Short mmCIF file of C-alpha atoms and ligand atoms in Angstrom, two decimals:
data_model
loop_
_atom_site.label_atom_id
_atom_site.label_comp_id
_atom_site.label_asym_id
_atom_site.label_seq_id
_atom_site.Cartn_x
_atom_site.Cartn_y
_atom_site.Cartn_z
CA UNK A 8 -0.26 -33.89 -85.34
CA UNK A 9 1.10 -33.64 -81.79
CA UNK A 10 2.56 -36.60 -79.92
CA UNK A 11 2.05 -36.59 -76.13
CA UNK A 12 5.10 -37.19 -73.96
CA UNK A 13 3.93 -39.12 -70.90
CA UNK A 14 5.61 -39.28 -67.48
CA UNK A 15 6.72 -42.92 -67.43
CA UNK A 16 6.10 -45.42 -64.66
CA UNK A 17 9.60 -46.11 -63.35
CA UNK A 18 8.63 -49.11 -61.26
CA UNK A 19 5.62 -50.68 -59.65
CA UNK A 20 5.69 -48.67 -56.46
CA UNK A 21 6.32 -45.30 -58.03
CA UNK A 22 3.29 -43.07 -58.30
CA UNK A 23 4.86 -39.74 -59.22
CA UNK A 24 8.06 -38.13 -60.45
CA UNK A 25 9.69 -34.72 -60.42
CA UNK A 26 11.06 -33.08 -63.56
CA UNK A 27 14.70 -32.14 -62.87
CA UNK A 28 15.78 -30.72 -66.19
CA UNK A 29 14.64 -30.22 -69.79
CA UNK A 30 17.37 -30.84 -72.33
CA UNK A 31 15.35 -29.31 -75.17
CA UNK A 32 13.40 -26.08 -75.46
CA UNK A 33 10.19 -25.53 -77.44
CA UNK A 34 11.12 -25.20 -81.11
CA UNK A 35 14.11 -27.57 -80.84
CA UNK A 36 14.30 -30.55 -83.12
CA UNK A 37 14.58 -33.89 -81.40
CA UNK A 38 15.39 -37.40 -82.58
CA UNK A 39 13.53 -40.46 -81.31
CA UNK A 40 15.28 -41.87 -78.20
CA UNK A 41 17.40 -38.74 -77.75
CA UNK A 42 17.35 -37.68 -74.09
CA UNK A 43 14.53 -35.16 -73.67
CA UNK A 44 14.35 -34.62 -69.91
CA UNK A 45 15.57 -35.85 -66.55
CA UNK A 46 13.35 -36.94 -63.71
CA UNK A 47 13.74 -37.89 -60.09
CA UNK A 48 11.58 -40.40 -58.27
CA UNK A 49 11.67 -41.79 -54.74
CA UNK A 50 13.95 -44.52 -56.05
CA UNK A 51 16.08 -43.33 -58.98
CA UNK A 52 17.01 -40.36 -61.10
CA UNK A 53 16.62 -41.16 -64.78
CA UNK A 54 17.10 -39.66 -68.21
CA UNK A 55 13.99 -40.06 -70.33
CA UNK A 56 14.31 -40.44 -74.09
CA UNK A 57 11.97 -38.76 -76.57
CA UNK A 58 9.22 -41.19 -77.59
CA UNK A 59 9.11 -39.75 -81.13
CA UNK A 60 11.16 -37.62 -83.50
CA UNK A 61 10.04 -34.11 -84.45
CA UNK A 62 9.89 -30.63 -82.93
CA UNK A 63 9.29 -30.00 -79.25
CA UNK A 64 6.06 -28.00 -79.36
CA UNK A 65 5.50 -27.31 -75.69
CA UNK A 66 6.66 -28.18 -72.21
CA UNK A 67 3.75 -28.73 -69.82
CA UNK A 68 5.60 -29.48 -66.61
CA UNK A 69 8.18 -27.06 -65.28
CA UNK A 70 11.45 -28.04 -63.67
CA UNK A 71 11.04 -29.04 -59.98
CA UNK A 72 7.34 -29.87 -60.45
CA UNK A 73 6.10 -33.26 -59.31
CA UNK A 74 3.33 -34.96 -61.26
CA UNK A 75 1.65 -38.38 -61.20
CA UNK A 76 2.96 -41.00 -63.59
CA UNK A 77 0.89 -40.95 -66.75
CA UNK A 78 0.71 -37.14 -66.86
CA UNK A 79 1.41 -35.46 -70.17
CA UNK A 80 4.60 -33.50 -69.65
CA UNK A 81 5.28 -32.19 -73.17
CA UNK A 82 4.14 -32.37 -76.78
CA UNK A 83 6.20 -33.20 -79.84
CA UNK A 84 4.99 -32.18 -83.32
CA UNK A 85 6.01 -33.12 -86.84
CA UNK A 86 9.18 -31.63 -88.32
CA UNK A 87 8.55 -28.02 -89.35
CA UNK A 88 5.65 -27.49 -86.94
CA UNK A 89 5.74 -24.28 -84.90
CA UNK A 90 5.74 -24.39 -81.08
CA UNK A 91 2.67 -23.11 -79.21
CA UNK A 92 2.99 -19.55 -77.91
CA UNK A 93 2.03 -18.27 -74.47
CA UNK A 94 2.69 -19.43 -70.97
CA UNK A 95 3.25 -23.08 -70.16
CA UNK A 96 -0.01 -24.55 -68.92
CA UNK A 97 -0.19 -26.79 -65.90
CA UNK A 98 0.45 -30.53 -66.08
CA UNK A 99 -2.36 -32.26 -67.88
CA UNK A 100 -3.21 -35.70 -66.55
CA UNK A 101 -3.49 -38.20 -69.40
CA UNK A 102 -6.76 -40.04 -69.69
CA UNK A 103 -6.96 -42.55 -66.86
CA UNK A 104 -3.89 -41.22 -65.06
CA UNK A 105 -5.84 -40.01 -62.08
CA UNK A 106 -7.51 -43.37 -61.70
CA UNK A 107 -4.29 -45.41 -61.58
CA UNK A 108 -4.71 -47.35 -58.33
CA UNK A 109 -1.97 -46.88 -55.76
CA UNK A 110 -1.30 -49.20 -52.87
CA UNK A 111 -1.17 -47.94 -49.30
CA UNK A 112 2.63 -48.19 -49.42
CA UNK A 113 2.75 -46.09 -52.57
CA UNK A 114 0.43 -43.53 -51.08
CA UNK A 115 2.79 -43.25 -48.10
CA UNK A 116 5.78 -42.69 -50.39
CA UNK A 117 4.07 -40.13 -52.54
CA UNK A 118 3.75 -36.51 -51.54
CA UNK A 119 0.23 -35.39 -52.37
CA UNK A 120 -0.18 -33.83 -55.77
CA UNK A 121 -3.15 -31.49 -55.96
CA UNK A 122 -4.81 -31.20 -59.35
CA UNK A 123 -4.64 -27.49 -60.07
CA UNK A 124 -8.10 -27.29 -61.55
CA UNK A 125 -9.62 -28.20 -58.18
CA UNK A 126 -7.96 -25.35 -56.38
CA UNK A 127 -9.60 -22.20 -55.25
CA UNK A 128 -7.96 -19.44 -57.33
CA UNK A 129 -8.06 -17.06 -54.39
CA UNK A 130 -6.41 -19.45 -51.97
CA UNK A 131 -3.07 -18.41 -50.54
CA UNK A 132 -1.53 -21.46 -52.20
CA UNK A 133 -2.86 -20.41 -55.61
CA UNK A 134 -1.61 -16.85 -55.19
CA UNK A 135 1.83 -18.03 -54.11
CA UNK A 136 1.97 -20.50 -56.97
CA UNK A 137 1.23 -17.80 -59.52
CA UNK A 138 3.96 -15.59 -58.09
CA UNK A 139 6.76 -17.99 -57.43
CA UNK A 140 8.56 -21.05 -58.70
CA UNK A 141 8.62 -24.36 -56.80
CA UNK A 142 12.25 -23.65 -55.93
CA UNK A 143 11.33 -20.33 -54.35
CA UNK A 144 8.46 -21.91 -52.41
CA UNK A 145 10.80 -24.61 -51.16
CA UNK A 146 13.28 -21.94 -49.98
CA UNK A 147 10.44 -20.12 -48.23
CA UNK A 148 9.35 -23.34 -46.52
CA UNK A 149 12.86 -24.15 -45.37
CA UNK A 150 13.39 -20.72 -43.87
CA UNK A 151 9.90 -20.23 -42.49
CA UNK A 152 9.30 -17.18 -44.65
CA UNK A 153 5.84 -15.93 -45.58
CA UNK A 154 6.23 -15.28 -49.32
CA UNK A 155 3.80 -12.36 -49.18
CA UNK A 156 6.44 -10.39 -47.25
CA UNK A 157 8.93 -10.68 -50.10
CA UNK A 158 8.94 -8.10 -52.87
CA UNK A 159 9.06 -9.86 -56.24
CA UNK A 160 11.19 -8.33 -58.97
CA UNK A 161 10.37 -11.01 -61.57
CA UNK A 162 7.77 -10.98 -64.32
CA UNK A 163 4.38 -9.80 -62.99
CA UNK A 164 5.85 -9.48 -59.52
CA UNK A 165 7.09 -13.07 -59.29
CA UNK A 166 9.41 -13.68 -56.41
CA UNK A 167 12.70 -14.93 -57.87
CA UNK A 168 15.48 -16.97 -56.30
CA UNK A 169 17.61 -13.80 -56.17
CA UNK A 170 14.79 -12.00 -54.30
CA UNK A 171 14.71 -14.80 -51.76
CA UNK A 172 18.48 -14.82 -51.29
CA UNK A 173 18.50 -11.06 -50.80
CA UNK A 174 15.58 -11.28 -48.38
CA UNK A 175 17.21 -14.02 -46.32
CA UNK A 176 20.62 -12.33 -46.33
CA UNK A 177 19.06 -9.06 -45.20
CA UNK A 178 17.88 -10.84 -42.08
CA UNK A 179 14.37 -9.51 -42.59
CA UNK A 180 13.15 -12.83 -41.25
CA UNK A 181 15.83 -14.59 -39.30
CA UNK A 182 15.67 -18.37 -39.21
CA UNK A 183 14.15 -19.94 -36.12
CA UNK A 184 15.99 -18.93 -32.97
CA UNK A 185 17.81 -21.68 -31.15
CA UNK A 186 15.73 -23.45 -28.55
CA UNK A 187 16.78 -22.48 -25.05
CA UNK A 188 19.40 -24.79 -23.58
CA UNK A 189 17.00 -25.52 -20.76
CA UNK A 190 15.55 -28.19 -23.06
CA UNK A 191 18.62 -30.31 -22.42
CA UNK A 192 19.68 -29.13 -18.99
CA UNK A 193 16.68 -30.33 -16.96
CA UNK A 194 17.13 -33.82 -18.39
CA UNK A 195 20.63 -33.93 -16.98
CA UNK A 196 19.38 -32.45 -13.75
CA UNK A 197 16.59 -34.99 -13.52
CA UNK A 198 19.11 -37.78 -13.01
CA UNK A 199 19.81 -36.28 -9.62
CA UNK A 200 16.57 -34.49 -8.91
CA UNK A 201 13.41 -36.49 -9.60
CA UNK A 202 11.31 -33.35 -9.30
CA UNK A 203 13.15 -31.58 -12.13
CA UNK A 204 11.03 -31.01 -15.25
CA UNK A 205 11.87 -33.13 -18.33
CA UNK A 206 11.43 -30.49 -21.00
CA UNK A 207 12.68 -31.48 -24.41
CA UNK A 208 11.78 -35.16 -24.08
CA UNK A 209 9.43 -36.21 -26.87
CA UNK A 210 7.28 -39.23 -25.95
CA UNK A 211 8.14 -42.22 -28.12
CA UNK A 212 11.54 -40.89 -29.14
CA UNK A 213 14.54 -42.39 -27.40
CA UNK A 214 16.66 -39.40 -28.36
CA UNK A 215 15.33 -35.91 -27.68
CA UNK A 216 15.45 -33.70 -30.75
CA UNK A 217 18.51 -31.47 -30.90
CA UNK A 218 17.75 -27.79 -30.37
CA UNK A 219 17.27 -26.09 -33.74
CA UNK A 220 20.43 -24.11 -34.45
CA UNK A 221 20.23 -21.34 -37.03
CA UNK A 222 22.31 -22.31 -40.07
CA UNK A 223 23.53 -18.75 -40.49
CA UNK A 224 23.35 -15.40 -38.77
CA UNK A 225 21.25 -12.50 -40.09
CA UNK A 226 23.31 -10.57 -42.63
CA UNK A 227 25.96 -13.31 -42.95
CA UNK A 228 27.27 -13.83 -46.51
CA UNK A 229 25.85 -17.17 -47.66
CA UNK A 230 24.79 -18.94 -50.84
CA UNK A 231 21.56 -20.89 -50.48
CA UNK A 232 20.82 -23.92 -52.57
CA UNK A 233 17.75 -26.11 -52.03
CA UNK A 234 18.59 -29.78 -51.54
CA UNK A 235 17.98 -32.02 -54.54
CA UNK A 236 15.34 -34.68 -54.15
CA UNK A 237 18.07 -37.33 -53.93
CA UNK A 238 19.86 -35.34 -51.19
CA UNK A 239 16.64 -35.09 -49.17
CA UNK A 240 15.97 -38.81 -49.48
CA UNK A 241 19.53 -39.66 -48.38
CA UNK A 242 19.25 -37.24 -45.46
CA UNK A 243 15.92 -38.70 -44.29
CA UNK A 244 17.16 -42.27 -44.62
CA UNK A 245 20.33 -41.59 -42.65
CA UNK A 246 18.53 -39.86 -39.78
CA UNK A 247 15.89 -42.55 -39.74
CA UNK A 248 18.42 -45.39 -39.68
CA UNK A 249 20.86 -44.03 -37.14
CA UNK A 250 18.62 -42.09 -34.78
CA UNK A 251 15.30 -43.88 -34.95
CA UNK A 252 15.90 -47.49 -35.95
CA UNK A 253 19.23 -49.24 -35.43
CA UNK A 254 21.52 -48.92 -32.43
CA UNK A 255 24.79 -48.96 -34.38
CA UNK A 256 27.87 -50.84 -33.16
CA UNK A 257 31.18 -50.78 -34.99
CA UNK A 258 34.16 -53.04 -35.45
CA UNK A 259 37.28 -52.58 -37.55
CA UNK A 260 39.47 -55.35 -38.95
CA UNK A 261 42.93 -55.21 -40.51
CA UNK A 262 43.08 -57.50 -43.52
CA UNK A 263 46.17 -58.52 -45.47
CA UNK A 264 45.17 -58.25 -49.14
CA UNK A 265 48.59 -59.29 -50.52
CA UNK A 266 47.35 -62.63 -51.88
CA UNK A 267 44.33 -60.98 -53.51
CA UNK A 268 46.54 -58.26 -54.99
CA UNK A 269 48.90 -60.90 -56.44
CA UNK A 270 46.01 -62.94 -57.80
CA UNK A 271 44.48 -59.87 -59.39
CA UNK A 272 47.75 -58.76 -60.96
CA UNK A 273 48.37 -62.24 -62.35
CA UNK A 274 44.93 -62.82 -63.88
CA UNK A 275 43.83 -59.32 -64.73
CA UNK A 276 44.61 -59.34 -68.43
CA UNK A 277 43.31 -62.85 -69.13
CA UNK A 278 40.22 -62.11 -67.04
CA UNK A 279 39.42 -58.97 -69.01
CA UNK A 280 39.78 -60.87 -72.27
CA UNK A 281 37.60 -63.70 -71.03
CA UNK A 282 34.83 -61.72 -69.33
CA UNK A 283 35.05 -58.45 -71.25
CA UNK A 284 35.11 -56.43 -68.05
CA UNK A 285 37.75 -55.12 -65.64
CA UNK A 286 38.86 -56.93 -62.50
CA UNK A 287 39.09 -54.70 -59.44
CA UNK A 288 39.36 -55.74 -55.77
CA UNK A 289 35.60 -55.59 -55.27
CA UNK A 290 34.59 -59.01 -56.70
CA UNK A 291 37.05 -60.73 -54.31
CA UNK A 292 35.69 -58.73 -51.40
CA UNK A 293 32.11 -59.57 -52.37
CA UNK A 294 32.97 -63.27 -52.58
CA UNK A 295 34.51 -63.18 -49.08
CA UNK A 296 31.51 -61.26 -47.70
CA UNK A 297 29.15 -63.87 -49.17
CA UNK A 298 31.08 -66.56 -47.28
CA UNK A 299 30.68 -64.51 -44.09
CA UNK A 300 26.93 -64.08 -44.65
CA UNK A 301 26.51 -67.80 -45.27
CA UNK A 302 28.35 -68.56 -42.01
CA UNK A 303 26.37 -65.94 -40.03
CA UNK A 304 22.88 -65.60 -41.59
CA UNK A 305 21.84 -63.10 -38.89
CA UNK A 306 24.03 -60.54 -40.67
CA UNK A 307 21.81 -61.06 -43.75
CA UNK A 308 18.57 -60.47 -41.85
CA UNK A 309 16.01 -57.71 -41.12
CA UNK A 310 13.93 -56.86 -38.08
CA UNK A 311 10.15 -56.80 -38.28
CA UNK A 312 8.65 -55.87 -34.91
CA UNK A 313 9.65 -58.70 -32.59
CA UNK A 314 10.54 -61.04 -35.45
CA UNK A 315 13.90 -61.59 -37.09
CA UNK A 316 13.52 -62.12 -40.81
CA UNK A 317 16.34 -64.28 -42.16
CA UNK A 318 16.70 -63.46 -45.84
CA UNK A 319 17.23 -66.63 -47.82
CA UNK A 320 18.73 -64.79 -50.78
CA UNK A 321 21.98 -62.89 -50.60
CA UNK A 322 21.37 -59.62 -52.45
CA UNK A 323 24.43 -57.41 -52.19
CA UNK A 324 23.95 -53.66 -52.31
CA UNK A 325 27.04 -51.84 -53.56
CA UNK A 326 27.31 -48.09 -52.91
CA UNK A 327 28.20 -46.25 -56.12
CA UNK A 328 29.31 -42.65 -55.91
CA UNK A 329 27.71 -40.31 -58.44
CA UNK A 330 28.64 -36.74 -59.28
CA UNK A 331 25.24 -35.76 -57.89
CA UNK A 332 25.00 -38.10 -54.88
CA UNK A 333 25.10 -41.76 -54.05
CA UNK A 334 23.07 -44.78 -55.10
CA UNK A 335 23.11 -48.40 -54.00
CA UNK A 336 22.33 -50.83 -56.83
CA UNK A 337 21.79 -54.43 -55.80
CA UNK A 338 23.37 -57.62 -57.15
CA UNK A 339 20.55 -60.13 -56.68
CA UNK A 340 21.45 -63.70 -55.67
CA UNK A 341 25.10 -62.75 -55.53
CA UNK A 342 25.91 -66.15 -53.97
CA UNK A 343 25.13 -67.83 -57.30
CA UNK A 344 27.86 -65.86 -59.12
CA UNK A 345 31.57 -66.56 -59.53
CA UNK A 346 34.22 -63.83 -59.58
CA UNK A 347 33.53 -63.21 -63.29
CA UNK A 348 29.79 -62.88 -62.75
CA UNK A 349 30.25 -60.58 -59.76
CA UNK A 350 32.65 -58.33 -61.70
CA UNK A 351 30.27 -58.15 -64.66
CA UNK A 352 27.25 -57.33 -62.53
CA UNK A 353 29.10 -54.72 -60.48
CA UNK A 354 30.61 -52.94 -63.47
CA UNK A 355 27.34 -53.02 -65.38
CA UNK A 356 25.32 -51.62 -62.45
CA UNK A 357 27.92 -48.93 -61.62
CA UNK A 358 28.11 -47.85 -65.26
CA UNK A 359 24.35 -47.65 -65.65
CA UNK A 360 23.98 -45.87 -62.28
CA UNK A 361 26.30 -43.14 -63.55
CA UNK A 362 24.41 -42.97 -66.86
CA UNK A 363 21.06 -42.75 -65.00
CA UNK A 364 19.92 -45.94 -66.64
CA UNK A 365 18.99 -48.03 -63.59
CA UNK A 366 15.54 -49.47 -63.08
CA UNK A 367 13.95 -49.10 -59.60
CA UNK A 368 13.96 -52.89 -59.20
CA UNK A 369 17.76 -52.76 -59.43
CA UNK A 370 18.11 -50.59 -56.34
CA UNK A 371 15.73 -52.43 -54.06
CA UNK A 372 15.76 -55.70 -52.18
CA UNK A 373 19.33 -55.49 -50.86
CA UNK A 374 20.09 -57.69 -47.84
CA UNK A 375 23.61 -56.42 -47.01
CA UNK A 376 25.61 -53.45 -48.28
CA UNK A 377 29.27 -52.93 -49.14
CA UNK A 378 30.63 -49.43 -49.58
CA UNK A 379 34.11 -48.74 -50.90
CA UNK A 380 35.23 -45.25 -49.92
CA UNK A 381 38.78 -46.67 -50.08
CA UNK A 382 38.71 -45.71 -53.74
CA UNK A 383 39.04 -42.09 -52.51
CA UNK A 384 41.91 -42.92 -50.14
CA UNK A 385 39.76 -43.41 -47.03
CA UNK A 386 41.68 -45.55 -44.47
CA UNK A 387 38.58 -46.93 -42.80
CA UNK A 388 34.96 -45.86 -42.46
CA UNK A 389 31.99 -46.63 -40.24
CA UNK A 390 28.94 -46.13 -42.45
CA UNK A 391 25.26 -45.90 -41.58
CA UNK A 392 23.14 -49.01 -42.08
CA UNK A 393 20.80 -48.94 -45.06
CA UNK A 394 17.34 -49.94 -43.76
CA UNK A 395 15.86 -52.50 -43.45
CA UNK A 396 19.23 -54.24 -43.44
CA UNK A 397 21.16 -54.86 -40.22
CA UNK A 398 24.77 -54.35 -41.31
CA UNK A 399 27.01 -52.53 -43.75
CA UNK A 400 30.69 -53.05 -44.46
CA UNK A 401 33.12 -50.35 -45.53
CA UNK A 402 36.27 -51.03 -47.51
CA UNK A 403 39.24 -48.84 -46.74
CA UNK A 404 42.10 -48.11 -49.09
CA UNK A 405 44.40 -51.02 -49.90
CA UNK A 406 47.94 -49.78 -49.47
CA UNK A 407 51.43 -51.12 -48.85
CA UNK A 408 52.24 -50.94 -45.13
CA UNK A 409 54.99 -52.31 -42.90
CA UNK A 410 53.70 -55.15 -40.76
CA UNK A 411 55.27 -57.65 -38.38
CA UNK A 412 55.29 -61.21 -39.77
CA UNK A 413 56.35 -64.30 -37.87
CA UNK A 414 57.84 -67.34 -39.60
CA UNK A 415 57.22 -70.97 -38.65
CA UNK A 416 60.22 -70.89 -36.29
CA UNK A 417 58.74 -67.96 -34.41
CA UNK A 418 61.14 -65.34 -35.83
CA UNK A 419 59.65 -61.87 -36.29
CA UNK A 420 60.41 -59.62 -39.24
CA UNK A 421 58.98 -56.47 -40.72
CA UNK A 422 57.50 -57.04 -44.15
CA UNK A 423 55.71 -54.89 -46.71
CA UNK A 424 52.13 -56.07 -47.23
CA UNK A 425 49.01 -54.83 -49.01
CA UNK A 426 46.87 -53.87 -46.03
CA UNK A 427 43.21 -52.93 -45.91
CA UNK A 428 41.18 -51.77 -42.91
CA UNK A 429 37.55 -52.66 -43.10
CA UNK A 430 34.77 -51.41 -40.82
CA UNK A 431 31.50 -53.15 -40.09
CA UNK A 432 28.56 -51.19 -38.71
CA UNK A 433 25.88 -53.49 -37.33
CA UNK A 434 22.55 -53.36 -35.54
CA UNK A 435 22.92 -54.37 -31.92
CA UNK A 436 19.22 -55.28 -31.69
CA UNK A 437 20.04 -58.55 -33.43
CA UNK A 438 23.83 -58.79 -33.83
CA UNK A 439 25.99 -58.95 -30.72
CA UNK A 440 29.60 -57.79 -30.80
CA UNK A 441 30.99 -61.32 -30.83
CA UNK A 442 28.90 -62.27 -33.88
CA UNK A 443 29.90 -59.10 -35.74
CA UNK A 444 33.56 -59.95 -35.09
CA UNK A 445 33.12 -63.60 -36.05
CA UNK A 446 31.51 -62.54 -39.33
CA UNK A 447 34.42 -60.22 -40.00
CA UNK A 448 36.98 -62.89 -39.18
CA UNK A 449 35.44 -65.17 -41.85
CA UNK A 450 35.73 -62.32 -44.38
CA UNK A 451 39.32 -61.67 -43.30
CA UNK A 452 40.32 -65.34 -43.52
CA UNK A 453 38.79 -65.73 -46.97
CA UNK A 454 40.63 -62.69 -48.30
CA UNK A 455 43.95 -63.59 -46.67
CA UNK A 456 43.72 -67.18 -47.93
CA UNK A 457 43.16 -65.86 -51.44
CA UNK A 458 41.58 -68.89 -53.14
CA UNK A 459 38.86 -67.72 -55.46
CA UNK A 460 38.68 -70.27 -58.24
CA UNK A 461 40.84 -68.18 -60.58
CA UNK A 462 44.08 -69.91 -59.72
N1 CO6 B 3 41.95 -49.53 -52.32
C1 CO6 B 3 42.83 -49.41 -53.33
N2 CO6 B 3 42.47 -49.36 -54.63
C2 CO6 B 3 41.15 -49.41 -54.90
C3 CO6 B 3 40.18 -49.52 -53.91
C4 CO6 B 3 40.62 -49.59 -52.57
N3 CO6 B 3 39.77 -49.71 -51.57
N4 CO6 B 3 38.97 -49.55 -54.48
C5 CO6 B 3 39.17 -49.44 -55.78
N5 CO6 B 3 40.49 -49.37 -56.03
C6 CO6 B 3 41.10 -49.26 -57.34
C7 CO6 B 3 40.53 -50.27 -58.29
O1 CO6 B 3 41.13 -51.52 -58.16
C8 CO6 B 3 40.83 -49.61 -59.60
O2 CO6 B 3 42.22 -49.71 -59.86
P1 CO6 B 3 42.80 -50.03 -61.31
O3 CO6 B 3 42.04 -51.20 -61.82
O4 CO6 B 3 44.23 -50.34 -61.06
O5 CO6 B 3 42.54 -48.82 -62.12
C9 CO6 B 3 40.57 -48.14 -59.30
O6 CO6 B 3 40.74 -48.01 -57.90
C10 CO6 B 3 39.18 -47.67 -59.68
O7 CO6 B 3 38.22 -48.57 -59.15
P2 CO6 B 3 36.69 -48.51 -59.61
O8 CO6 B 3 35.97 -47.51 -58.85
O9 CO6 B 3 36.66 -48.35 -61.07
O10 CO6 B 3 36.16 -49.99 -59.34
P3 CO6 B 3 35.84 -50.79 -58.00
O11 CO6 B 3 35.28 -52.09 -58.49
O12 CO6 B 3 37.00 -50.89 -57.09
O13 CO6 B 3 34.69 -49.97 -57.28
C11 CO6 B 3 32.61 -48.85 -57.00
C12 CO6 B 3 33.44 -49.81 -57.85
C13 CO6 B 3 31.29 -48.63 -57.69
C14 CO6 B 3 32.37 -49.47 -55.63
C15 CO6 B 3 33.40 -47.53 -56.84
O14 CO6 B 3 33.68 -46.98 -58.07
C16 CO6 B 3 32.69 -46.49 -56.03
O15 CO6 B 3 31.79 -45.79 -56.49
N6 CO6 B 3 33.13 -46.32 -54.78
C17 CO6 B 3 32.65 -45.27 -53.92
C18 CO6 B 3 31.46 -45.74 -53.12
C19 CO6 B 3 30.98 -44.63 -52.24
O16 CO6 B 3 30.99 -43.46 -52.58
N7 CO6 B 3 30.53 -45.02 -51.07
C20 CO6 B 3 30.10 -44.10 -50.11
C21 CO6 B 3 31.27 -43.51 -49.51
S1 CO6 B 3 30.97 -42.69 -48.06
O17 CO6 B 3 30.83 -44.98 -47.04
C22 CO6 B 3 31.01 -43.84 -46.83
C23 CO6 B 3 31.07 -44.12 -44.41
C24 CO6 B 3 31.33 -43.22 -45.54
C25 CO6 B 3 32.76 -42.76 -45.60
#
């Protein structure tokens, strides 16, 4: 008897998911809870365990296909059962899946998924679908190529990725030509000449769109790789935050981390024994940031039209680098935690982010973000604000540097100190420069003082 594998609901607001990878092929034996496939949603990438042990009979949803939650994506049979032959059928919605209500917000997030049965078999979409993979169609979309022009060398004339690469490299259809520079020039001219046309200005956009530049020349040697879903989401969020939402302002502070470094070195071993987790610089930094947010609640706010929304909880987003991108899990109510609690939460979230074991609720609701590119040796960084927050702080590398110190008698000397540069990017709609600096000076003072309840 076959067991249906259902696309899971990865969180309340998630209506669909894309299959990224199958770790088993039809005919393979699988144990219950062994990872069967990987998916990507608007919020997280996740590994999905097999719901039952047995033999994978068939895969119903190909890699790169997006289906509603509740769809049957595969079937598992009893040990010894033979897999079904023939081509993989389309995704079959499980009973009731199509009627799962979605909120307006979910509908906005979701790209429309068209049930294949409803489609006209002779439509261009149907013909292209039968002759190409989603990856190929995505490449065609990105390069503005009509797939019917491309000769397919795959099975039954399918257009393969190699066909597309060859077609693009041959320059048969060059990418969109750059927009004429006149789009920008008249705007400059108009400052002096009121009669000059204002081509290139899009109503409602403060910044005119940049002229489309071809990414490569016809015939140029290139390797083309479609962006992953995560990459596309990051790209959209960054453009949206920096160009359409928040006027970013930046400030950089030099912070002497010598006291924190000493404290960490002194308590590290005992801390690890007591809390069962490692003690890095991050929990101290988080604690100091929390103090700053409590002193300047505007830095822990959001903008909603003409209203400023002061968030009453301090939910710290921490950027975690992944081999395949970046994710920002959130430590909820971080102000209620001591250094031990912060370290535990951070290490647990970072570990599970890298194992693709985060729940969507764990990457939403952040009110302020800390990113630590210093771990890679970065001296200081000025990151892009994660919406709908209004500020983000970057942690540079902590390194020994010569600095001038003055004793109580006013004598100067050069000393070796553990120095960190930290950048704050903030939204000038609600945070003025003075407030951004005052926030940072609280963080600096807390870290330089170095009293964290461990002593
Ligand atoms: N300076 C010096 N040493 C550091 C630093 C800095 N800034 N940060 C970490 N470390 C040390 C840390 O203390 C550990 O040392 P040992 O305990 O002696 O081994 C070691 O480096 C490894 O640290 P780990 O990463 O394990 O733990 P940590 O708690 O410091 O950081 C994390 C956790 C999840 C924040 C981190 O692992 C991470 O993923 N950081 C990268 C975040 C990222 O990619 N952000 C986006 C970067 S791009 O912001 C960006 C504006 C642009 C540039």
